[in-house]
Amino acid sequence: VDGIEATERELLKSFDSHGIRKLNPEGEMFNPNFHEVMFEVPNTGKKQGTIIQVIESGYVLNDRLLRPARVGVAKGDIDQTSLVNEEV
């Protein structure tokens, strides 16, 4: 495990020296220019569109997308007052 982590550190250091940056957008708002939604989770208590899990990190080269981050996002809670009004 230590060897794999060391290899990853060296790879990321090499990426950084060439202007490649790793995207890890957990907790940020979904941006279709840099993220790809893989699933939505209802009733998370977070604002709709908030990234709650990163499945696969993305990469950008000088602000140009190389690979989008594949993420799971909060779907948002159902407004209970609108359901009550529809039933009446």
XYZ file of N, CA, C and O in Angstrom:
352
model
N 0.829 -1.191 0.000
C 0.000 0.000 0.000
C 0.877 1.259 0.000
O 0.578 2.226 -0.701
N 1.967 1.227 0.774
C 2.860 2.387 0.819
C 3.461 2.683 -0.552
O 3.600 3.847 -0.938
N 3.803 1.634 -1.294
C 4.374 1.812 -2.628
C 3.379 2.436 -3.598
O 3.740 3.281 -4.420
N 2.119 2.023 -3.497
C 1.080 2.576 -4.371
C 0.850 4.051 -4.050
O 0.731 4.886 -4.956
N 0.811 4.383 -2.762
C 0.625 5.780 -2.368
C 1.805 6.636 -2.813
O 1.623 7.772 -3.255
N 3.022 6.122 -2.715
C 4.200 6.856 -3.165
C 4.152 7.084 -4.672
O 4.492 8.167 -5.162
N 3.712 6.071 -5.411
C 3.581 6.197 -6.861
C 2.553 7.266 -7.216
O 2.779 8.086 -8.120
N 1.431 7.287 -6.498
C 0.405 8.300 -6.749
C 0.942 9.702 -6.470
O 0.701 10.629 -7.242
N 1.675 9.866 -5.365
C 2.258 11.178 -5.048
C 3.200 11.646 -6.152
O 3.168 12.805 -6.564
N 4.037 10.749 -6.648
C 4.968 11.103 -7.722
C 4.223 11.453 -9.008
O 4.592 12.392 -9.719
N 3.183 10.696 -9.314
C 2.387 10.967 -10.511
C 1.725 12.337 -10.420
O 1.769 13.124 -11.373
N 1.118 12.636 -9.258
C 0.459 13.930 -9.085
C 1.468 15.076 -9.105
O 1.170 16.160 -9.611
N 2.662 14.847 -8.586
C 3.709 15.873 -8.629
C 4.115 16.152 -10.080
O 4.291 17.299 -10.484
N 4.227 15.088 -10.873
C 4.551 15.235 -12.290
C 3.429 15.956 -13.036
O 3.680 16.826 -13.875
N 2.164 15.589 -12.726
C 1.024 16.285 -13.325
C 1.079 17.766 -13.008
O 0.876 18.611 -13.880
N 1.322 18.096 -11.752
C 1.350 19.490 -11.307
C 2.421 20.285 -12.047
O 2.202 21.426 -12.433
N 3.574 19.691 -12.266
C 4.654 20.403 -12.962
C 4.319 20.674 -14.426
O 4.899 21.558 -15.043
N 3.353 19.920 -14.972
C 2.941 20.126 -16.365
C 1.587 20.826 -16.489
O 1.010 20.892 -17.565
N 1.060 21.331 -15.372
C -0.180 22.100 -15.417
C -1.448 21.278 -15.341
O -2.538 21.783 -15.605
N -1.348 19.998 -14.998
C -2.528 19.138 -14.868
C -2.952 19.135 -13.407
O -2.141 18.903 -12.522
N -4.236 19.426 -13.184
C -4.756 19.522 -11.823
C -5.861 18.490 -11.640
O -6.712 18.296 -12.505
N -5.851 17.825 -10.475
C -6.860 16.815 -10.137
C -8.089 17.503 -9.553
O -7.967 18.390 -8.713
N -9.286 17.102 -10.015
C -10.540 17.634 -9.487
C -11.083 16.695 -8.420
O -11.263 15.510 -8.677
N -11.340 17.231 -7.243
C -11.990 16.481 -6.176
C -13.083 17.390 -5.599
O -12.873 18.047 -4.591
N -14.248 17.441 -6.264
C -15.256 18.466 -5.974
C -16.256 18.147 -4.867
O -17.322 18.753 -4.820
N -15.957 17.241 -3.954
C -16.922 16.876 -2.911
C -17.311 18.093 -2.081
O -16.460 18.863 -1.642
N -18.626 18.303 -1.922
C -19.148 19.436 -1.161
C -19.428 20.662 -2.015
O -20.057 21.605 -1.560
N -18.971 20.663 -3.256
C -19.215 21.782 -4.164
C -20.546 21.575 -4.897
O -21.132 20.501 -4.861
N -20.982 22.611 -5.604
C -22.182 22.508 -6.427
C -21.821 21.854 -7.761
O -20.728 22.054 -8.289
N -22.750 21.074 -8.306
C -22.553 20.397 -9.585
C -22.363 21.413 -10.695
O -23.090 22.396 -10.801
N -21.359 21.182 -11.536
C -21.089 22.021 -12.700
C -20.963 21.083 -13.901
O -20.010 20.305 -13.976
N -21.900 21.138 -14.855
C -21.870 20.200 -15.979
C -20.637 20.358 -16.869
O -20.331 19.460 -17.651
N -19.915 21.461 -16.736
C -18.698 21.652 -17.520
C -17.518 20.847 -16.979
O -16.542 20.623 -17.699
N -17.595 20.424 -15.706
C -16.488 19.709 -15.084
C -16.885 18.404 -14.401
O -16.018 17.661 -13.959
N -18.194 18.118 -14.304
C -18.658 16.943 -13.567
C -19.641 16.131 -14.407
O -20.347 16.679 -15.247
N -19.699 14.838 -14.119
C -20.672 13.944 -14.744
C -21.431 13.232 -13.619
O -20.819 12.580 -12.771
N -22.754 13.375 -13.604
C -23.564 12.769 -12.550
C -23.747 11.286 -12.836
O -24.170 10.894 -13.918
N -23.431 10.469 -11.828
C -23.610 9.026 -11.944
C -24.871 8.571 -11.214
O -25.484 7.582 -11.603
N -25.254 9.283 -10.130
C -26.463 8.954 -9.397
C -26.899 10.156 -8.566
O -26.123 11.073 -8.331
N -28.193 10.143 -8.149
C -28.749 11.166 -7.269
C -29.239 10.482 -5.993
O -29.757 9.372 -6.045
N -29.084 11.169 -4.867
C -29.504 10.621 -3.577
C -30.554 11.561 -2.980
O -30.261 12.735 -2.738
N -31.787 11.079 -2.739
C -32.809 11.926 -2.118
C -32.611 12.018 -0.606
O -31.937 11.172 -0.003
N -33.199 13.028 -0.022
C -33.247 13.207 1.436
C -31.874 13.184 2.108
O -31.655 12.497 3.091
N -30.939 13.967 1.583
C -29.604 14.036 2.173
C -29.488 15.174 3.174
O -28.522 15.226 3.921
N -30.441 16.101 3.143
C -30.356 17.265 4.006
C -29.469 18.346 3.422
O -29.220 19.365 4.057
N -28.972 18.130 2.223
C -28.123 19.118 1.551
C -28.896 19.737 0.401
O -29.856 19.182 -0.093
N -28.435 20.903 -0.034
C -29.066 21.627 -1.128
C -28.984 20.804 -2.417
O -27.986 20.135 -2.673
N -30.041 20.863 -3.216
C -30.093 20.127 -4.472
C -28.904 20.518 -5.347
O -28.596 21.689 -5.515
N -28.232 19.514 -5.915
C -27.097 19.757 -6.795
C -25.752 19.746 -6.096
O -24.721 19.867 -6.744
N -25.751 19.568 -4.769
C -24.493 19.494 -4.033
C -23.863 18.121 -4.251
O -24.532 17.101 -4.154
N -22.581 18.099 -4.539
C -21.871 16.842 -4.758
C -21.613 16.195 -3.400
O -20.977 16.784 -2.538
N -22.132 14.975 -3.231
C -21.990 14.292 -1.946
C -20.965 13.165 -1.991
O -20.503 12.705 -0.958
N -20.623 12.695 -3.201
C -19.625 11.635 -3.315
C -18.915 11.747 -4.661
O -19.547 11.964 -5.690
N -17.596 11.581 -4.642
C -16.805 11.551 -5.864
C -16.454 10.094 -6.141
O -15.798 9.444 -5.339
N -16.926 9.584 -7.266
C -16.662 8.202 -7.640
C -15.312 8.102 -8.343
O -14.532 7.192 -8.085
N -15.056 9.047 -9.244
C -13.807 9.055 -9.996
C -13.375 10.508 -10.170
O -14.148 11.326 -10.665
N -12.170 10.829 -9.757
C -11.677 12.196 -9.867
C -11.529 12.594 -11.327
O -11.283 11.747 -12.194
N -11.655 13.874 -11.577
C -11.458 14.401 -12.913
C -10.129 15.135 -12.989
O -9.460 15.344 -11.973
N -9.763 15.558 -14.198
C -8.503 16.266 -14.395
C -8.696 17.399 -15.386
O -9.459 17.268 -16.353
N -7.998 18.512 -15.142
C -7.999 19.640 -16.060
C -6.555 19.998 -16.390
O -5.653 19.857 -15.570
N -6.338 20.471 -17.608
C -5.037 20.932 -18.064
C -5.170 22.409 -18.379
O -5.848 22.779 -19.346
N -4.592 23.251 -17.532
C -4.680 24.703 -17.720
C -6.124 25.152 -17.929
O -6.438 25.864 -18.885
N -7.037 24.695 -17.058
C -8.467 24.999 -17.072
C -9.211 24.418 -18.273
O -10.322 24.808 -18.573
N -8.600 23.486 -18.980
C -9.275 22.766 -20.061
C -9.521 21.339 -19.573
O -8.614 20.659 -19.108
N -10.766 20.886 -19.692
C -11.156 19.587 -19.159
C -10.501 18.447 -19.916
O -10.589 18.358 -21.137
N -9.820 17.565 -19.169
C -9.286 16.327 -19.737
C -10.251 15.180 -19.498
O -10.520 14.385 -20.396
N -10.758 15.082 -18.254
C -11.727 14.049 -17.894
C -12.629 14.602 -16.814
O -12.155 15.143 -15.817
N -13.967 14.486 -16.981
C -14.870 15.001 -15.948
C -14.814 14.135 -14.693
O -14.562 12.931 -14.766
N -15.056 14.757 -13.556
C -15.184 14.012 -12.303
C -16.549 13.335 -12.311
O -17.557 13.964 -12.608
N -16.580 12.061 -12.000
C -17.845 11.323 -11.934
C -18.315 11.358 -10.483
O -17.580 10.945 -9.586
N -19.536 11.879 -10.306
C -19.993 12.213 -8.956
C -21.419 11.750 -8.684
O -22.178 11.473 -9.602
N -21.760 11.716 -7.390
C -23.128 11.523 -6.926
C -23.588 12.837 -6.318
O -22.809 13.501 -5.627
N -24.819 13.245 -6.598
C -25.315 14.535 -6.123
C -26.577 14.370 -5.279
O -27.292 13.375 -5.387
N -26.822 15.385 -4.451
C -28.047 15.426 -3.645
C -29.203 15.784 -4.563
O -29.121 16.723 -5.349
N -30.279 15.031 -4.456
C -31.458 15.262 -5.292
C -32.324 16.380 -4.736
O -33.045 17.030 -5.470
N -32.267 16.619 -3.459
C -33.111 17.640 -2.844
C -34.316 16.998 -2.201
O -34.775 15.931 -2.619
N -34.808 17.625 -1.149
C -35.946 17.094 -0.415
C -37.246 17.535 -1.061
O -37.347 18.605 -1.642
N -38.261 16.701 -0.951
C -39.593 17.046 -1.457
C -40.218 18.041 -0.494
O -40.197 17.856 0.713
N -40.800 19.077 -1.037
C -41.459 20.087 -0.214
C -42.803 19.526 0.250
O -43.720 19.328 -0.547
N -42.926 19.242 1.528
C -44.132 18.633 2.073
C -45.355 19.548 1.962
O -46.459 19.077 1.795
N -45.164 20.869 2.027
C -46.310 21.777 1.939
C -46.948 21.726 0.555
O -48.153 21.832 0.419
N -46.155 21.525 -0.490
C -46.740 21.451 -1.830
C -47.558 20.169 -1.985
O -48.558 20.148 -2.687
N -47.148 19.071 -1.316
C -47.925 17.841 -1.377
C -49.275 17.998 -0.687
O -50.287 17.500 -1.167
N -49.314 18.682 0.448
C -50.559 18.896 1.176
C -51.495 19.751 0.332
O -52.692 19.462 0.234
N -51.012 20.789 -0.300
C -51.846 21.661 -1.123
C -52.411 20.937 -2.339
O -53.515 21.213 -2.766
N -51.648 19.993 -2.913
C -52.138 19.244 -4.074
C -53.248 18.276 -3.696
O -54.133 18.010 -4.492
N -53.215 17.733 -2.488
C -54.214 16.763 -2.077
C -55.554 17.421 -1.752
O -56.589 16.781 -1.823
N -55.574 18.704 -1.403
C -56.807 19.399 -1.028
C -57.555 19.808 -2.219
O -57.907 19.536 -3.155
